[in-house]
Amino acid sequence: MKSADPLAFLIDTPDVAARRLLGCQLIYQVDGHKLAGRIVETEAYHQTDAASHSYKGPTPRTDVMFGLPGHLYVYFTYGMHYCCNVVTGPEGEGSAVLIRALEPLQGFEQMASHRRSKGGPMAITTINLTNGPAKVCQAFAVDKRFNGHDLHQLPLQLLPGEPLLDSQIVHTTRIGISRAKDMPWRFYEKDNPYVSKR
DNA sequence: TGGACGATCCCCT
DNA sequence: GGGGATCGTCCAT
């Protein structure tokens, strides 16, 4: 008997998956250290959406988005940043959810050192540790090597959490894009201080 | 083969 | 509030 897939909830439309990802935990284990964060902000992307990398079909870069749900799509942008997405929907459909912010739970020192090592002197606080998509990747040391990684497995694992009530979820437009600006596919936990800023 | 652009972040004014 | 850093990807010549 094969046990049920704990990430089966990702096999849905990306907006539904983006809501369900709020409250889930991202775990990273290295060298006996454990990093953990709770997802508090997400954005949905789909192949029918002009703002998505998967718009107009797969390319070598975006193949992962069309692959198995529960895998990680990591892309490089602005010449210096990585961002990570959880692939959603059935295999063959180009959909994913961008992890925009985490609430740090464990491994603060490791996260801070990963963040600092990326650039010059920088004042790291608990708040600015993971309150943005590229910050999340830095803190968890996620780069292109993790593109296509299966999040069912360590060293980088996604654990289901208690789903948030609709009344705790704020539903609004996405950030930092020029096309399809008006699609309300950004979700975050109401009043959570670790959500990224405008 | 080249050039424009980007799901960002940080520092400076 | 605005601009610079910095390079992979994609599309137009």
mmCIF file with all atom_site columns, C-alpha atoms in Angstrom, chain A:
data_model
loop_
_atom_site.group_PDB
_atom_site.id
_atom_site.type_symbol
_atom_site.label_atom_id
_atom_site.label_alt_id
_atom_site.label_comp_id
_atom_site.label_asym_id
_atom_site.label_entity_id
_atom_site.label_seq_id
_atom_site.pdbx_PDB_ins_code
_atom_site.Cartn_x
_atom_site.Cartn_y
_atom_site.Cartn_z
_atom_site.occupancy
_atom_site.B_iso_or_equiv
_atom_site.pdbx_formal_charge
_atom_site.auth_seq_id
_atom_site.auth_comp_id
_atom_site.auth_asym_id
_atom_site.auth_atom_id
_atom_site.pdbx_PDB_model_num
ATOM 1   C CA . MET A 1 1   ? 0.000   0.000  0.000   1.00 0.00 ? 1   MET A CA 1
ATOM 2   C CA . LYS A 1 2   ? 1.368   3.326  -1.040  1.00 0.00 ? 2   LYS A CA 1
ATOM 3   C CA . SER A 1 3   ? 0.626   6.134  1.383   1.00 0.00 ? 3   SER A CA 1
ATOM 4   C CA . ALA A 1 4   ? -1.307  9.127  0.141   1.00 0.00 ? 4   ALA A CA 1
ATOM 5   C CA . ASP A 1 5   ? 0.638   12.017 -1.360  1.00 0.00 ? 5   ASP A CA 1
ATOM 6   C CA . PRO A 1 6   ? 0.726   14.764 1.310   1.00 0.00 ? 6   PRO A CA 1
ATOM 7   C CA . LEU A 1 7   ? 1.081   17.351 -1.457  1.00 0.00 ? 7   LEU A CA 1
ATOM 8   C CA . ALA A 1 8   ? -1.884  16.128 -3.505  1.00 0.00 ? 8   ALA A CA 1
ATOM 9   C CA . PHE A 1 9   ? -3.657  19.407 -2.719  1.00 0.00 ? 9   PHE A CA 1
ATOM 10  C CA . LEU A 1 10  ? -1.342  21.047 -5.262  1.00 0.00 ? 10  LEU A CA 1
ATOM 11  C CA . ILE A 1 11  ? -3.147  19.286 -8.090  1.00 0.00 ? 11  ILE A CA 1
ATOM 12  C CA . ASP A 1 12  ? -5.623  22.092 -8.551  1.00 0.00 ? 12  ASP A CA 1
ATOM 13  C CA . THR A 1 13  ? -5.810  25.469 -10.254 1.00 0.00 ? 13  THR A CA 1
ATOM 14  C CA . PRO A 1 14  ? -2.892  27.686 -9.209  1.00 0.00 ? 14  PRO A CA 1
ATOM 15  C CA . ASP A 1 15  ? -5.059  30.202 -7.369  1.00 0.00 ? 15  ASP A CA 1
ATOM 16  C CA . VAL A 1 16  ? -6.555  27.448 -5.207  1.00 0.00 ? 16  VAL A CA 1
ATOM 17  C CA . ALA A 1 17  ? -3.105  25.928 -4.642  1.00 0.00 ? 17  ALA A CA 1
ATOM 18  C CA . ALA A 1 18  ? -1.741  29.363 -3.737  1.00 0.00 ? 18  ALA A CA 1
ATOM 19  C CA . ARG A 1 19  ? -4.340  29.691 -0.968  1.00 0.00 ? 19  ARG A CA 1
ATOM 20  C CA . ARG A 1 20  ? -3.632  26.201 0.313   1.00 0.00 ? 20  ARG A CA 1
ATOM 21  C CA . LEU A 1 21  ? 0.109   26.848 0.401   1.00 0.00 ? 21  LEU A CA 1
ATOM 22  C CA . LEU A 1 22  ? -0.400  29.580 2.994   1.00 0.00 ? 22  LEU A CA 1
ATOM 23  C CA . GLY A 1 23  ? 0.391   28.010 6.354   1.00 0.00 ? 23  GLY A CA 1
ATOM 24  C CA . CYS A 1 24  ? 2.551   25.224 4.892   1.00 0.00 ? 24  CYS A CA 1
ATOM 25  C CA . GLN A 1 25  ? 6.146   24.867 6.038   1.00 0.00 ? 25  GLN A CA 1
ATOM 26  C CA . LEU A 1 26  ? 9.341   24.919 4.042   1.00 0.00 ? 26  LEU A CA 1
ATOM 27  C CA . ILE A 1 27  ? 12.139  22.872 5.623   1.00 0.00 ? 27  ILE A CA 1
ATOM 28  C CA . TYR A 1 28  ? 15.811  22.804 4.690   1.00 0.00 ? 28  TYR A CA 1
ATOM 29  C CA . GLN A 1 29  ? 18.303  20.515 6.389   1.00 0.00 ? 29  GLN A CA 1
ATOM 30  C CA . VAL A 1 30  ? 22.044  20.859 5.935   1.00 0.00 ? 30  VAL A CA 1
ATOM 31  C CA . ASP A 1 31  ? 25.043  19.871 8.029   1.00 0.00 ? 31  ASP A CA 1
ATOM 32  C CA . GLY A 1 32  ? 22.875  19.040 11.014  1.00 0.00 ? 32  GLY A CA 1
ATOM 33  C CA . HIS A 1 33  ? 21.205  22.429 10.866  1.00 0.00 ? 33  HIS A CA 1
ATOM 34  C CA . LYS A 1 34  ? 17.511  22.791 10.236  1.00 0.00 ? 34  LYS A CA 1
ATOM 35  C CA . LEU A 1 35  ? 15.846  25.821 8.684   1.00 0.00 ? 35  LEU A CA 1
ATOM 36  C CA . ALA A 1 36  ? 12.083  26.164 8.806   1.00 0.00 ? 36  ALA A CA 1
ATOM 37  C CA . GLY A 1 37  ? 9.636   28.814 7.678   1.00 0.00 ? 37  GLY A CA 1
ATOM 38  C CA . ARG A 1 38  ? 5.885   29.109 7.392   1.00 0.00 ? 38  ARG A CA 1
ATOM 39  C CA . ILE A 1 39  ? 4.542   30.356 4.059   1.00 0.00 ? 39  ILE A CA 1
ATOM 40  C CA . VAL A 1 40  ? 2.614   33.600 4.546   1.00 0.00 ? 40  VAL A CA 1
ATOM 41  C CA . GLU A 1 41  ? 2.502   35.100 1.030   1.00 0.00 ? 41  GLU A CA 1
ATOM 42  C CA . THR A 1 42  ? 2.071   33.542 -2.441  1.00 0.00 ? 42  THR A CA 1
ATOM 43  C CA . GLU A 1 43  ? 1.281   34.454 -6.049  1.00 0.00 ? 43  GLU A CA 1
ATOM 44  C CA . ALA A 1 44  ? -0.310  32.195 -8.678  1.00 0.00 ? 44  ALA A CA 1
ATOM 45  C CA . TYR A 1 45  ? 0.927   31.881 -12.281 1.00 0.00 ? 45  TYR A CA 1
ATOM 46  C CA . HIS A 1 46  ? -0.565  29.881 -15.154 1.00 0.00 ? 46  HIS A CA 1
ATOM 47  C CA . GLN A 1 47  ? 0.149   29.296 -18.830 1.00 0.00 ? 47  GLN A CA 1
ATOM 48  C CA . THR A 1 48  ? -2.995  31.203 -19.824 1.00 0.00 ? 48  THR A CA 1
ATOM 49  C CA . ASP A 1 49  ? -1.698  34.236 -17.931 1.00 0.00 ? 49  ASP A CA 1
ATOM 50  C CA . ALA A 1 50  ? 0.357   36.801 -19.855 1.00 0.00 ? 50  ALA A CA 1
ATOM 51  C CA . ALA A 1 51  ? 2.523   37.511 -16.799 1.00 0.00 ? 51  ALA A CA 1
ATOM 52  C CA . SER A 1 52  ? 3.613   33.878 -16.441 1.00 0.00 ? 52  SER A CA 1
ATOM 53  C CA . HIS A 1 53  ? 6.913   32.475 -17.673 1.00 0.00 ? 53  HIS A CA 1
ATOM 54  C CA . SER A 1 54  ? 4.895   29.532 -19.001 1.00 0.00 ? 54  SER A CA 1
ATOM 55  C CA . TYR A 1 55  ? 2.729   31.775 -21.203 1.00 0.00 ? 55  TYR A CA 1
ATOM 56  C CA . LYS A 1 56  ? 2.741   30.482 -24.796 1.00 0.00 ? 56  LYS A CA 1
ATOM 57  C CA . GLY A 1 57  ? 4.159   27.079 -23.948 1.00 0.00 ? 57  GLY A CA 1
ATOM 58  C CA . PRO A 1 58  ? 7.259   25.428 -22.511 1.00 0.00 ? 58  PRO A CA 1
ATOM 59  C CA . THR A 1 59  ? 10.856  26.467 -23.166 1.00 0.00 ? 59  THR A CA 1
ATOM 60  C CA . PRO A 1 60  ? 14.043  24.852 -21.822 1.00 0.00 ? 60  PRO A CA 1
ATOM 61  C CA . ARG A 1 61  ? 13.891  27.348 -18.961 1.00 0.00 ? 61  ARG A CA 1
ATOM 62  C CA . THR A 1 62  ? 10.280  26.690 -18.015 1.00 0.00 ? 62  THR A CA 1
ATOM 63  C CA . ASP A 1 63  ? 9.974   22.935 -18.616 1.00 0.00 ? 63  ASP A CA 1
ATOM 64  C CA . VAL A 1 64  ? 9.805   22.330 -14.878 1.00 0.00 ? 64  VAL A CA 1
ATOM 65  C CA . MET A 1 65  ? 6.598   24.371 -14.650 1.00 0.00 ? 65  MET A CA 1
ATOM 66  C CA . PHE A 1 66  ? 4.951   21.882 -16.987 1.00 0.00 ? 66  PHE A CA 1
ATOM 67  C CA . GLY A 1 67  ? 6.184   18.909 -14.982 1.00 0.00 ? 67  GLY A CA 1
ATOM 68  C CA . LEU A 1 68  ? 5.090   17.180 -11.803 1.00 0.00 ? 68  LEU A CA 1
ATOM 69  C CA . PRO A 1 69  ? 3.330   19.129 -9.035  1.00 0.00 ? 69  PRO A CA 1
ATOM 70  C CA . GLY A 1 70  ? 5.260   19.379 -5.783  1.00 0.00 ? 70  GLY A CA 1
ATOM 71  C CA . HIS A 1 71  ? 8.529   20.092 -7.556  1.00 0.00 ? 71  HIS A CA 1
ATOM 72  C CA . LEU A 1 72  ? 10.446  23.354 -7.362  1.00 0.00 ? 72  LEU A CA 1
ATOM 73  C CA . TYR A 1 73  ? 10.786  25.841 -10.231 1.00 0.00 ? 73  TYR A CA 1
ATOM 74  C CA . VAL A 1 74  ? 13.726  28.174 -9.562  1.00 0.00 ? 74  VAL A CA 1
ATOM 75  C CA . TYR A 1 75  ? 14.460  31.057 -11.904 1.00 0.00 ? 75  TYR A CA 1
ATOM 76  C CA . PHE A 1 76  ? 17.143  33.702 -12.047 1.00 0.00 ? 76  PHE A CA 1
ATOM 77  C CA . THR A 1 77  ? 16.178  37.335 -12.557 1.00 0.00 ? 77  THR A CA 1
ATOM 78  C CA . TYR A 1 78  ? 17.564  40.881 -12.599 1.00 0.00 ? 78  TYR A CA 1
ATOM 79  C CA . GLY A 1 79  ? 21.038  39.442 -13.054 1.00 0.00 ? 79  GLY A CA 1
ATOM 80  C CA . MET A 1 80  ? 21.355  38.721 -9.344  1.00 0.00 ? 80  MET A CA 1
ATOM 81  C CA . HIS A 1 81  ? 18.340  37.098 -7.753  1.00 0.00 ? 81  HIS A CA 1
ATOM 82  C CA . TYR A 1 82  ? 16.714  33.692 -7.589  1.00 0.00 ? 82  TYR A CA 1
ATOM 83  C CA . CYS A 1 83  ? 13.037  33.124 -6.862  1.00 0.00 ? 83  CYS A CA 1
ATOM 84  C CA . CYS A 1 84  ? 11.341  29.834 -6.065  1.00 0.00 ? 84  CYS A CA 1
ATOM 85  C CA . ASN A 1 85  ? 7.975   28.486 -7.079  1.00 0.00 ? 85  ASN A CA 1
ATOM 86  C CA . VAL A 1 86  ? 6.022   25.359 -6.197  1.00 0.00 ? 86  VAL A CA 1
ATOM 87  C CA . VAL A 1 87  ? 4.819   23.595 -9.352  1.00 0.00 ? 87  VAL A CA 1
ATOM 88  C CA . THR A 1 88  ? 1.062   22.985 -9.232  1.00 0.00 ? 88  THR A CA 1
ATOM 89  C CA . GLY A 1 89  ? -1.697  21.448 -11.343 1.00 0.00 ? 89  GLY A CA 1
ATOM 90  C CA . PRO A 1 90  ? -1.624  18.215 -13.334 1.00 0.00 ? 90  PRO A CA 1
ATOM 91  C CA . GLU A 1 91  ? 1.518   17.235 -15.213 1.00 0.00 ? 91  GLU A CA 1
ATOM 92  C CA . GLY A 1 92  ? 1.566   18.922 -18.624 1.00 0.00 ? 92  GLY A CA 1
ATOM 93  C CA . GLU A 1 93  ? -0.002  22.135 -17.419 1.00 0.00 ? 93  GLU A CA 1
ATOM 94  C CA . GLY A 1 94  ? 2.281   25.151 -16.981 1.00 0.00 ? 94  GLY A CA 1
ATOM 95  C CA . SER A 1 95  ? 1.325   26.392 -13.562 1.00 0.00 ? 95  SER A CA 1
ATOM 96  C CA . ALA A 1 96  ? 3.188   27.316 -10.382 1.00 0.00 ? 96  ALA A CA 1
ATOM 97  C CA . VAL A 1 97  ? 2.953   29.384 -7.231  1.00 0.00 ? 97  VAL A CA 1
ATOM 98  C CA . LEU A 1 98  ? 5.644   31.906 -6.305  1.00 0.00 ? 98  LEU A CA 1
ATOM 99  C CA . ILE A 1 99  ? 6.691   31.843 -2.647  1.00 0.00 ? 99  ILE A CA 1
ATOM 100 C CA . ARG A 1 100 ? 6.879   35.545 -1.816  1.00 0.00 ? 100 ARG A CA 1
ATOM 101 C CA . ALA A 1 101 ? 7.392   35.485 1.947   1.00 0.00 ? 101 ALA A CA 1
ATOM 102 C CA . LEU A 1 102 ? 7.953   33.196 4.919   1.00 0.00 ? 102 LEU A CA 1
ATOM 103 C CA . GLU A 1 103 ? 7.550   33.586 8.642   1.00 0.00 ? 103 GLU A CA 1
ATOM 104 C CA . PRO A 1 104 ? 10.877  32.274 10.026  1.00 0.00 ? 104 PRO A CA 1
ATOM 105 C CA . LEU A 1 105 ? 10.396  29.477 12.566  1.00 0.00 ? 105 LEU A CA 1
ATOM 106 C CA . GLN A 1 106 ? 13.772  27.862 13.046  1.00 0.00 ? 106 GLN A CA 1
ATOM 107 C CA . GLY A 1 107 ? 17.402  28.455 12.058  1.00 0.00 ? 107 GLY A CA 1
ATOM 108 C CA . PHE A 1 108 ? 17.484  32.258 12.276  1.00 0.00 ? 108 PHE A CA 1
ATOM 109 C CA . GLU A 1 109 ? 21.272  32.423 12.503  1.00 0.00 ? 109 GLU A CA 1
ATOM 110 C CA . GLN A 1 110 ? 21.825  30.227 9.460   1.00 0.00 ? 110 GLN A CA 1
ATOM 111 C CA . MET A 1 111 ? 19.293  32.198 7.439   1.00 0.00 ? 111 MET A CA 1
ATOM 112 C CA . ALA A 1 112 ? 20.931  35.476 8.426   1.00 0.00 ? 112 ALA A CA 1
ATOM 113 C CA . SER A 1 113 ? 24.384  34.234 7.479   1.00 0.00 ? 113 SER A CA 1
ATOM 114 C CA . HIS A 1 114 ? 23.134  33.063 4.073   1.00 0.00 ? 114 HIS A CA 1
ATOM 115 C CA . ARG A 1 115 ? 21.602  36.501 3.544   1.00 0.00 ? 115 ARG A CA 1
ATOM 116 C CA . ARG A 1 116 ? 24.676  38.420 4.633   1.00 0.00 ? 116 ARG A CA 1
ATOM 117 C CA . SER A 1 117 ? 27.071  36.354 2.556   1.00 0.00 ? 117 SER A CA 1
ATOM 118 C CA . LYS A 1 118 ? 25.328  37.549 -0.600  1.00 0.00 ? 118 LYS A CA 1
ATOM 119 C CA . GLY A 1 119 ? 26.458  41.118 -0.418  1.00 0.00 ? 119 GLY A CA 1
ATOM 120 C CA . GLY A 1 120 ? 28.173  43.788 1.602   1.00 0.00 ? 120 GLY A CA 1
ATOM 121 C CA . PRO A 1 121 ? 27.224  44.971 5.074   1.00 0.00 ? 121 PRO A CA 1
ATOM 122 C CA . MET A 1 122 ? 23.531  44.553 5.579   1.00 0.00 ? 122 MET A CA 1
ATOM 123 C CA . ALA A 1 123 ? 21.403  44.947 8.659   1.00 0.00 ? 123 ALA A CA 1
ATOM 124 C CA . ILE A 1 124 ? 19.458  41.708 8.991   1.00 0.00 ? 124 ILE A CA 1
ATOM 125 C CA . THR A 1 125 ? 16.441  41.681 11.257  1.00 0.00 ? 125 THR A CA 1
ATOM 126 C CA . THR A 1 126 ? 13.903  38.952 11.849  1.00 0.00 ? 126 THR A CA 1
ATOM 127 C CA . ILE A 1 127 ? 11.479  40.915 9.723   1.00 0.00 ? 127 ILE A CA 1
ATOM 128 C CA . ASN A 1 128 ? 13.623  41.412 6.626   1.00 0.00 ? 128 ASN A CA 1
ATOM 129 C CA . LEU A 1 129 ? 15.052  37.884 6.704   1.00 0.00 ? 129 LEU A CA 1
ATOM 130 C CA . THR A 1 130 ? 12.496  36.305 4.355   1.00 0.00 ? 130 THR A CA 1
ATOM 131 C CA . ASN A 1 131 ? 9.923   38.999 3.484   1.00 0.00 ? 131 ASN A CA 1
ATOM 132 C CA . GLY A 1 132 ? 10.424  38.878 -0.290  1.00 0.00 ? 132 GLY A CA 1
ATOM 133 C CA . PRO A 1 133 ? 10.821  36.157 -2.930  1.00 0.00 ? 133 PRO A CA 1
ATOM 134 C CA . ALA A 1 134 ? 14.560  36.639 -3.525  1.00 0.00 ? 134 ALA A CA 1
ATOM 135 C CA . LYS A 1 135 ? 15.174  36.944 0.220   1.00 0.00 ? 135 LYS A CA 1
ATOM 136 C CA . VAL A 1 136 ? 13.498  33.570 0.786   1.00 0.00 ? 136 VAL A CA 1
ATOM 137 C CA . CYS A 1 137 ? 15.860  31.976 -1.732  1.00 0.00 ? 137 CYS A CA 1
ATOM 138 C CA . GLN A 1 138 ? 18.915  33.629 -0.200  1.00 0.00 ? 138 GLN A CA 1
ATOM 139 C CA . ALA A 1 139 ? 17.992  32.655 3.358   1.00 0.00 ? 139 ALA A CA 1
ATOM 140 C CA . PHE A 1 140 ? 17.431  29.019 2.359   1.00 0.00 ? 140 PHE A CA 1
ATOM 141 C CA . ALA A 1 141 ? 20.471  28.974 0.037   1.00 0.00 ? 141 ALA A CA 1
ATOM 142 C CA . VAL A 1 142 ? 18.249  28.002 -2.886  1.00 0.00 ? 142 VAL A CA 1
ATOM 143 C CA . ASP A 1 143 ? 19.743  28.548 -6.331  1.00 0.00 ? 143 ASP A CA 1
ATOM 144 C CA . LYS A 1 144 ? 19.559  26.992 -9.790  1.00 0.00 ? 144 LYS A CA 1
ATOM 145 C CA . ARG A 1 145 ? 20.826  23.659 -8.430  1.00 0.00 ? 145 ARG A CA 1
ATOM 146 C CA . PHE A 1 146 ? 17.394  23.158 -6.853  1.00 0.00 ? 146 PHE A CA 1
ATOM 147 C CA . ASN A 1 147 ? 15.487  23.757 -10.073 1.00 0.00 ? 147 ASN A CA 1
ATOM 148 C CA . GLY A 1 148 ? 13.327  20.649 -10.532 1.00 0.00 ? 148 GLY A CA 1
ATOM 149 C CA . HIS A 1 149 ? 13.910  19.395 -6.987  1.00 0.00 ? 149 HIS A CA 1
ATOM 150 C CA . ASP A 1 150 ? 11.168  17.176 -5.562  1.00 0.00 ? 150 ASP A CA 1
ATOM 151 C CA . LEU A 1 151 ? 9.760   18.916 -2.481  1.00 0.00 ? 151 LEU A CA 1
ATOM 152 C CA . HIS A 1 152 ? 8.534   15.618 -1.037  1.00 0.00 ? 152 HIS A CA 1
ATOM 153 C CA . GLN A 1 153 ? 12.146  14.963 -0.075  1.00 0.00 ? 153 GLN A CA 1
ATOM 154 C CA . LEU A 1 154 ? 14.975  16.412 1.954   1.00 0.00 ? 154 LEU A CA 1
ATOM 155 C CA . PRO A 1 155 ? 17.157  18.402 1.956   1.00 0.00 ? 155 PRO A CA 1
ATOM 156 C CA . LEU A 1 156 ? 14.412  20.797 0.877   1.00 0.00 ? 156 LEU A CA 1
ATOM 157 C CA . GLN A 1 157 ? 10.926  19.718 1.835   1.00 0.00 ? 157 GLN A CA 1
ATOM 158 C CA . LEU A 1 158 ? 7.424   21.145 1.805   1.00 0.00 ? 158 LEU A CA 1
ATOM 159 C CA . LEU A 1 159 ? 5.153   20.098 4.665   1.00 0.00 ? 159 LEU A CA 1
ATOM 160 C CA . PRO A 1 160 ? 1.392   20.625 4.631   1.00 0.00 ? 160 PRO A CA 1
ATOM 161 C CA . GLY A 1 161 ? -0.004  22.920 7.301   1.00 0.00 ? 161 GLY A CA 1
ATOM 162 C CA . GLU A 1 162 ? -3.343  23.771 8.750   1.00 0.00 ? 162 GLU A CA 1
ATOM 163 C CA . PRO A 1 163 ? -5.299  25.533 5.953   1.00 0.00 ? 163 PRO A CA 1
ATOM 164 C CA . LEU A 1 164 ? -6.110  29.159 6.702   1.00 0.00 ? 164 LEU A CA 1
ATOM 165 C CA . LEU A 1 165 ? -9.681  30.308 7.041   1.00 0.00 ? 165 LEU A CA 1
ATOM 166 C CA . ASP A 1 166 ? -10.904 32.479 4.174   1.00 0.00 ? 166 ASP A CA 1
ATOM 167 C CA . SER A 1 167 ? -11.326 35.315 6.664   1.00 0.00 ? 167 SER A CA 1
ATOM 168 C CA . GLN A 1 168 ? -7.554  35.211 7.352   1.00 0.00 ? 168 GLN A CA 1
ATOM 169 C CA . ILE A 1 169 ? -6.566  35.417 3.667   1.00 0.00 ? 169 ILE A CA 1
ATOM 170 C CA . VAL A 1 170 ? -6.136  38.695 1.807   1.00 0.00 ? 170 VAL A CA 1
ATOM 171 C CA . HIS A 1 171 ? -6.700  38.357 -1.946  1.00 0.00 ? 171 HIS A CA 1
ATOM 172 C CA . THR A 1 172 ? -5.233  41.071 -4.176  1.00 0.00 ? 172 THR A CA 1
ATOM 173 C CA . THR A 1 173 ? -3.213  41.878 -7.297  1.00 0.00 ? 173 THR A CA 1
ATOM 174 C CA . ARG A 1 174 ? 0.340   40.719 -7.920  1.00 0.00 ? 174 ARG A CA 1
ATOM 175 C CA . ILE A 1 175 ? 3.528   42.730 -7.470  1.00 0.00 ? 175 ILE A CA 1
ATOM 176 C CA . GLY A 1 176 ? 6.419   43.607 -9.761  1.00 0.00 ? 176 GLY A CA 1
ATOM 177 C CA . ILE A 1 177 ? 4.881   42.604 -13.086 1.00 0.00 ? 177 ILE A CA 1
ATOM 178 C CA . SER A 1 178 ? 3.931   44.712 -16.097 1.00 0.00 ? 178 SER A CA 1
ATOM 179 C CA . ARG A 1 179 ? 1.511   42.407 -17.892 1.00 0.00 ? 179 ARG A CA 1
ATOM 180 C CA . ALA A 1 180 ? -1.797  41.125 -16.503 1.00 0.00 ? 180 ALA A CA 1
ATOM 181 C CA . LYS A 1 181 ? -1.374  43.510 -13.589 1.00 0.00 ? 181 LYS A CA 1
ATOM 182 C CA . ASP A 1 182 ? -5.030  43.337 -12.687 1.00 0.00 ? 182 ASP A CA 1
ATOM 183 C CA . MET A 1 183 ? -5.317  39.609 -12.073 1.00 0.00 ? 183 MET A CA 1
ATOM 184 C CA . PRO A 1 184 ? -6.019  39.203 -8.341  1.00 0.00 ? 184 PRO A CA 1
ATOM 185 C CA . TRP A 1 185 ? -3.690  36.245 -7.822  1.00 0.00 ? 185 TRP A CA 1
ATOM 186 C CA . ARG A 1 186 ? -1.676  37.354 -4.826  1.00 0.00 ? 186 ARG A CA 1
ATOM 187 C CA . PHE A 1 187 ? -2.569  35.891 -1.443  1.00 0.00 ? 187 PHE A CA 1
ATOM 188 C CA . TYR A 1 188 ? -1.253  36.605 2.012   1.00 0.00 ? 188 TYR A CA 1
ATOM 189 C CA . GLU A 1 189 ? -2.126  36.059 5.629   1.00 0.00 ? 189 GLU A CA 1
ATOM 190 C CA . LYS A 1 190 ? -4.001  38.990 7.081   1.00 0.00 ? 190 LYS A CA 1
ATOM 191 C CA . ASP A 1 191 ? -2.005  41.089 9.564   1.00 0.00 ? 191 ASP A CA 1
ATOM 192 C CA . ASN A 1 192 ? 1.071   38.878 9.363   1.00 0.00 ? 192 ASN A CA 1
ATOM 193 C CA . PRO A 1 193 ? 4.151   41.120 9.850   1.00 0.00 ? 193 PRO A CA 1
ATOM 194 C CA . TYR A 1 194 ? 6.380   38.914 7.658   1.00 0.00 ? 194 TYR A CA 1
ATOM 195 C CA . VAL A 1 195 ? 4.466   39.658 4.439   1.00 0.00 ? 195 VAL A CA 1
ATOM 196 C CA . SER A 1 196 ? 6.509   41.608 1.837   1.00 0.00 ? 196 SER A CA 1
ATOM 197 C CA . LYS A 1 197 ? 5.827   45.297 1.418   1.00 0.00 ? 197 LYS A CA 1
ATOM 198 C CA . ARG A 1 198 ? 4.398   47.145 -1.516  1.00 0.00 ? 198 ARG A CA 1
#
